[in-house]
Coordinates of C-alpha atoms and ligand atoms in Angstrom, one line a residue:
M22 CA 22.3 59.6 20.3
A23 CA 22.4 56.6 22.6
S24 CA 21.9 53.3 20.7
S25 CA 18.8 51.3 21.9
P26 CA 19.3 47.8 23.2
P27 CA 18.7 45.0 20.7
P28 CA 15.1 43.9 20.5
V29 CA 14.0 41.0 22.6
P30 CA 12.7 38.2 20.3
A31 CA 9.0 37.4 20.7
G32 CA 9.7 33.8 19.9
V33 CA 12.5 31.5 18.7
R34 CA 12.0 28.5 16.5
V35 CA 14.4 25.5 16.4
R36 CA 14.5 22.7 14.0
V37 CA 16.0 19.4 15.2
P38 CA 16.6 16.1 13.4
A39 CA 15.9 12.5 14.2
K40 CA 18.8 10.1 14.7
I41 CA 19.5 6.5 13.6
N42 CA 22.2 4.3 15.1
L43 CA 24.4 2.9 12.3
A44 CA 26.1 0.7 15.0
L45 CA 24.8 0.1 18.5
K46 CA 26.9 -2.1 20.7
V47 CA 25.7 -2.5 24.2
G48 CA 27.6 -3.8 27.3
A49 CA 26.4 -5.2 30.6
P50 CA 24.6 -2.7 32.9
R51 CA 26.7 -0.3 35.0
A52 CA 26.2 0.2 38.8
D53 CA 23.8 3.1 38.0
G54 CA 21.7 0.8 35.8
Y55 CA 22.7 2.5 32.5
H56 CA 24.4 0.4 29.8
P57 CA 27.8 1.3 28.4
L58 CA 27.4 2.0 24.7
A59 CA 29.7 2.1 21.7
T60 CA 27.5 3.7 19.0
V61 CA 27.6 5.6 15.8
Y62 CA 24.8 8.1 15.4
Q63 CA 23.7 9.7 12.2
A64 CA 21.2 12.7 12.1
V65 CA 18.7 12.2 9.3
S66 CA 16.3 14.6 7.6
V67 CA 13.1 14.0 9.6
Y68 CA 12.6 17.0 11.8
D69 CA 10.6 18.2 14.8
E70 CA 10.3 21.9 15.5
V71 CA 10.2 23.6 18.9
H72 CA 9.0 27.2 19.3
A73 CA 9.7 29.0 22.5
A74 CA 8.0 32.3 23.5
W75 CA 8.1 34.4 26.7
A76 CA 5.7 33.5 29.5
D77 CA 5.2 34.9 33.0
P78 CA 8.0 34.2 35.5
D79 CA 8.1 30.5 36.6
E80 CA 5.4 29.6 34.1
F81 CA 6.3 26.7 31.8
E82 CA 3.7 25.2 29.5
V83 CA 3.9 23.0 26.4
V84 CA 1.5 22.2 23.5
V85 CA 2.2 19.5 21.0
S86 CA 0.9 18.9 17.5
G87 CA 1.7 16.5 14.6
E88 CA 2.8 12.9 14.5
G89 CA 1.9 11.0 17.7
A90 CA 1.1 14.2 19.5
D91 CA -1.5 12.5 21.8
Q92 CA 1.2 10.2 23.2
V93 CA 3.5 13.1 24.4
P94 CA 3.1 14.0 28.0
L95 CA 2.3 17.7 28.7
D96 CA 3.4 17.7 32.4
D97 CA 6.8 18.2 33.9
S98 CA 7.9 14.8 32.5
N99 CA 8.0 16.4 29.0
L100 CA 11.7 16.5 28.1
A101 CA 11.3 20.0 26.5
V102 CA 9.8 21.4 29.7
R103 CA 12.5 19.7 31.8
A104 CA 15.1 21.2 29.5
A105 CA 13.7 24.8 29.8
K106 CA 13.4 24.5 33.6
L107 CA 16.9 23.1 34.0
L108 CA 18.4 25.8 31.8
A109 CA 16.6 28.6 33.8
R110 CA 17.7 27.1 37.1
R111 CA 21.4 26.8 36.1
H112 CA 22.0 29.7 33.8
G113 CA 19.3 32.4 34.4
P114 CA 17.6 34.6 36.9
Y115 CA 15.2 31.7 37.5
D116 CA 12.5 33.8 39.2
S117 CA 12.1 36.0 36.1
L118 CA 12.1 33.4 33.4
G119 CA 9.2 31.4 31.9
A120 CA 8.4 29.8 28.5
K121 CA 5.5 28.8 26.3
L122 CA 6.8 25.8 24.3
S123 CA 5.1 24.6 21.2
I124 CA 6.3 21.3 19.6
K125 CA 5.5 20.3 16.0
K126 CA 6.3 16.6 15.6
S127 CA 7.3 14.6 12.6
I128 CA 9.6 12.2 14.4
P129 CA 7.5 9.2 15.7
V130 CA 7.1 8.9 19.5
A131 CA 8.8 5.9 21.0
G132 CA 10.2 5.0 17.6
G133 CA 13.9 4.5 18.4
L134 CA 14.7 7.8 16.6
A135 CA 15.3 9.9 19.7
G136 CA 12.3 12.2 19.1
G137 CA 11.9 13.1 22.8
S138 CA 15.6 13.7 23.1
A139 CA 15.5 15.9 20.0
N140 CA 12.7 18.0 21.7
G141 CA 14.8 18.4 24.8
A142 CA 17.8 19.6 22.8
A143 CA 15.7 22.0 20.8
A144 CA 14.1 23.5 23.9
L145 CA 17.5 24.1 25.4
L146 CA 18.7 26.0 22.3
A147 CA 15.4 27.9 21.8
C148 CA 15.2 29.1 25.4
A149 CA 18.9 30.0 25.6
V150 CA 18.4 32.3 22.6
L151 CA 15.0 33.6 23.7
W152 CA 16.3 34.5 27.1
D153 CA 19.6 35.7 25.7
L154 CA 21.5 33.7 28.3
D155 CA 25.3 33.7 28.6
V156 CA 25.8 29.9 28.1
T157 CA 28.5 28.3 26.1
P158 CA 28.0 25.3 23.7
E159 CA 29.9 23.3 26.4
G160 CA 27.4 24.5 29.0
L161 CA 24.5 23.4 26.8
H162 CA 26.1 20.1 26.2
A163 CA 26.5 19.4 29.9
L164 CA 22.8 20.1 30.5
A165 CA 21.9 18.0 27.5
A166 CA 23.8 15.0 29.0
E167 CA 21.9 15.5 32.3
L168 CA 18.6 15.3 30.4
G169 CA 19.2 12.1 28.5
S170 CA 21.7 9.9 26.8
D171 CA 20.7 10.9 23.3
V172 CA 20.2 14.7 23.9
P173 CA 23.9 15.8 23.3
F174 CA 23.9 14.2 19.9
A175 CA 20.7 16.0 18.9
L176 CA 22.5 19.3 19.5
L177 CA 25.6 18.1 17.6
G178 CA 24.1 16.3 14.6
G179 CA 26.1 15.0 11.6
T180 CA 27.7 11.5 12.1
A181 CA 29.2 10.9 15.5
V182 CA 30.6 8.2 17.7
G183 CA 28.8 8.0 21.1
S184 CA 30.3 6.4 24.2
G185 CA 29.6 6.4 28.0
R186 CA 25.9 5.8 28.1
G187 CA 25.6 7.6 24.7
E188 CA 26.0 11.1 26.0
E189 CA 29.8 11.5 25.1
V190 CA 29.8 12.4 21.5
A191 CA 32.6 13.0 19.0
P192 CA 32.2 13.8 15.3
A193 CA 33.1 10.8 13.0
L194 CA 35.0 11.0 9.8
A195 CA 32.3 10.3 7.2
R196 CA 32.1 10.9 3.5
G197 CA 29.0 11.4 1.4
T198 CA 25.3 11.6 1.8
Y199 CA 23.3 8.4 2.5
H200 CA 19.7 7.7 1.5
W201 CA 17.5 6.0 4.0
V202 CA 14.0 4.6 3.9
L203 CA 12.4 4.6 7.3
A204 CA 9.5 2.3 8.1
F205 CA 7.5 3.4 11.1
G206 CA 5.9 0.8 13.3
Y207 CA 2.3 0.5 14.4
H208 CA 3.2 0.5 18.1
G209 CA 6.1 2.2 20.0
L210 CA 8.7 0.4 22.1
S211 CA 9.8 1.7 25.5
T212 CA 13.5 2.2 25.6
A213 CA 13.7 1.1 29.3
T214 CA 11.7 -2.1 28.5
V215 CA 14.0 -3.0 25.6
Y216 CA 17.2 -2.6 27.8
R217 CA 15.6 -4.7 30.6
R218 CA 14.9 -7.5 28.1
Y219 CA 18.4 -7.2 26.6
D220 CA 19.8 -8.0 30.1
E221 CA 17.6 -11.1 30.3
L222 CA 18.7 -12.3 26.8
R223 CA 22.4 -11.4 27.1
P224 CA 23.3 -11.3 30.8
R225 CA 27.0 -11.3 30.2
A226 CA 27.4 -8.8 27.3
A227 CA 31.1 -7.9 26.6
P228 CA 32.4 -4.3 26.8
P229 CA 31.2 -2.6 23.7
Q230 CA 33.4 -1.5 20.8
V231 CA 32.5 0.4 17.6
P232 CA 33.1 -2.0 14.7
A233 CA 36.2 -1.1 12.6
D234 CA 34.5 -2.2 9.4
L235 CA 31.7 0.3 9.9
M236 CA 34.1 3.2 10.5
N237 CA 36.1 2.2 7.4
A238 CA 32.9 2.1 5.4
L239 CA 31.9 5.6 6.5
R240 CA 35.4 6.9 5.6
S241 CA 35.1 5.3 2.1
G242 CA 31.6 6.8 1.5
D243 CA 30.5 3.6 -0.1
P244 CA 26.9 2.8 0.8
K245 CA 27.3 -0.9 -0.2
R246 CA 30.1 -1.3 2.4
L247 CA 28.1 0.6 4.9
G248 CA 25.0 -1.5 4.3
R249 CA 27.0 -4.6 5.1
A250 CA 28.4 -3.1 8.3
L251 CA 25.2 -1.9 10.0
V252 CA 24.8 -3.6 13.4
N253 CA 22.5 -3.2 16.4
D254 CA 22.7 -5.3 19.6
L255 CA 19.2 -4.3 20.5
E256 CA 17.7 -5.6 17.3
P257 CA 17.1 -9.2 18.5
V258 CA 15.3 -7.7 21.5
A259 CA 13.1 -5.5 19.4
L260 CA 12.3 -8.6 17.2
D261 CA 11.6 -10.6 20.3
L262 CA 9.1 -7.9 21.6
Q263 CA 7.6 -7.3 18.1
P264 CA 8.1 -10.4 15.9
R265 CA 6.5 -8.8 12.9
L266 CA 9.5 -6.5 12.5
R267 CA 11.3 -9.5 11.0
T268 CA 8.9 -9.4 8.1
V269 CA 9.5 -5.7 7.6
L270 CA 13.3 -6.1 7.6
Q271 CA 13.1 -9.1 5.2
A272 CA 10.7 -7.2 2.8
G273 CA 13.1 -4.3 2.6
L274 CA 16.1 -6.5 1.8
E275 CA 14.1 -8.5 -0.8
Y276 CA 13.2 -5.2 -2.5
G277 CA 16.9 -4.3 -2.9
A278 CA 18.0 -2.4 0.2
L279 CA 21.8 -2.4 0.7
G280 CA 21.4 -2.9 4.4
A281 CA 18.6 -3.0 7.0
L282 CA 18.4 -2.6 10.8
V283 CA 16.1 -1.7 13.6
S284 CA 17.0 1.9 14.7
G285 CA 18.1 2.2 18.4
S286 CA 15.6 0.5 20.7
G287 CA 13.1 0.3 17.8
P288 CA 10.6 -0.3 16.4
T289 CA 11.5 2.0 13.4
C290 CA 13.3 0.0 10.7
A291 CA 16.0 1.8 8.6
F292 CA 16.9 0.7 5.1
L293 CA 20.0 2.0 3.4
V294 CA 19.6 2.4 -0.4
D295 CA 21.7 3.4 -3.3
G296 CA 20.4 6.9 -4.1
E297 CA 17.1 8.9 -4.5
S298 CA 15.3 6.8 -7.1
A299 CA 16.1 3.6 -5.2
A300 CA 14.6 5.2 -2.1
V301 CA 11.4 6.1 -4.0
D302 CA 11.2 2.5 -5.4
L303 CA 11.6 0.9 -2.0
S304 CA 9.2 3.3 -0.3
V305 CA 6.5 2.4 -2.9
S306 CA 7.2 -1.3 -2.5
L307 CA 7.1 -1.2 1.3
S308 CA 3.9 0.9 1.3
A309 CA 2.2 -1.5 -1.1
E310 CA 3.3 -4.5 1.0
G311 CA 1.4 -3.0 4.0
V312 CA 4.0 -4.2 6.5
C313 CA 4.4 -0.9 8.4
R314 CA 2.3 2.1 9.4
A315 CA 4.1 4.7 7.3
V316 CA 7.3 5.1 5.2
R317 CA 9.6 8.1 4.9
H318 CA 12.6 8.8 2.7
A319 CA 15.4 10.6 4.6
T320 CA 19.0 11.6 3.9
G321 CA 21.9 11.9 6.3
P322 CA 24.0 13.2 7.8
V323 CA 22.2 16.6 8.5
A324 CA 23.0 19.3 11.0
G325 CA 21.9 19.1 14.7
A326 CA 19.4 21.5 16.4
R327 CA 19.4 25.0 14.7
V328 CA 17.5 28.2 15.1
V329 CA 15.4 28.7 11.9
N330 CA 13.8 32.1 12.4
Ligands
C5P7 O1 19.0 8.4 28.9 P1 17.6 8.2 28.7 O2 16.7 8.9 29.7 O3 17.2 8.6 27.3 O4 17.3 6.7 28.8 C1 16.0 6.1 28.9 C2 16.1 4.7 29.5 O5 16.8 3.8 28.6 C3 16.9 4.7 30.8 O6 16.0 4.9 31.9 C4 17.5 3.3 30.8 O7 16.5 2.4 31.3 C5 17.7 3.0 29.4 N1 19.1 3.2 29.0 C6 20.1 2.4 29.4 N2 21.4 2.6 29.0 C7 21.7 3.6 28.2 C8 20.7 4.5 27.7 C9 19.4 4.3 28.1 O8 19.9 1.4 30.1 N3 23.0 3.8 27.8

């Protein structure tokens, strides 16, 4: 008896984490306007989910629910839609492919946690599996890099060094699991605006390098060392644009965090703490202080985008 072909999945669900930058060193803008980065990413346990289902050929639509859903565009500027279309154009019989995408958000929009990039990465993976395309991990990585600077890391996950404009990623040697308390801001920050202001404040930024003390701290697995080594060149810019973030950072340190920084282009503040009960204590204290919109406990590193059904 001839064996039947494998069933085509009705839908594919991908879970994808947020990232924080443990170090973010930023150079002067390149000829293309992007900034050379030396960064260390860590994927943390705050997840968005992207579900992809078949749609008519050349039909691409997206619906969004959850945290900040009303701020996510539903047109072709949506990174998940752009990802699905790019994948179909480059790796599929474009005329016969379409997708209904549904995004469930927990990662705040415009929070410095690469939520939009995470959605792009998840859509790439979900559609590649849904459409059963013959695309290698390297092929997906190349498309991810075209979509945005943080998208390749969202596929990779873990702890990784990022260079170029952030899109060149290599796993970093890191020991242990770290506990983070994330304080979400009331208002988002536009990444492009933050970089523009960075150029005004630091017109002659030096070529960026990942700090050796941070890499050594990660290798040692000692959260106290890591707490002291956290660094973000964009933090003064985020504080300039949203001065109340200074109060948030100070409050976290006064309540015992081992280290504190603004994540990426902000405004989310990330506090490193010494284990689970310290995370609970700090979360309660920050919530009671009322200095931020919401507080989340997260651990890292966690895996990058993964199929979950
Ligand atoms: O790469 P992505 O589309 O996520 O970047 C968003 C914006 O952030 C860019 O348009 C650019 O203004 C700024 N950016 C930058 N240098 C980087 C990454 C992002 O100037 N390395």
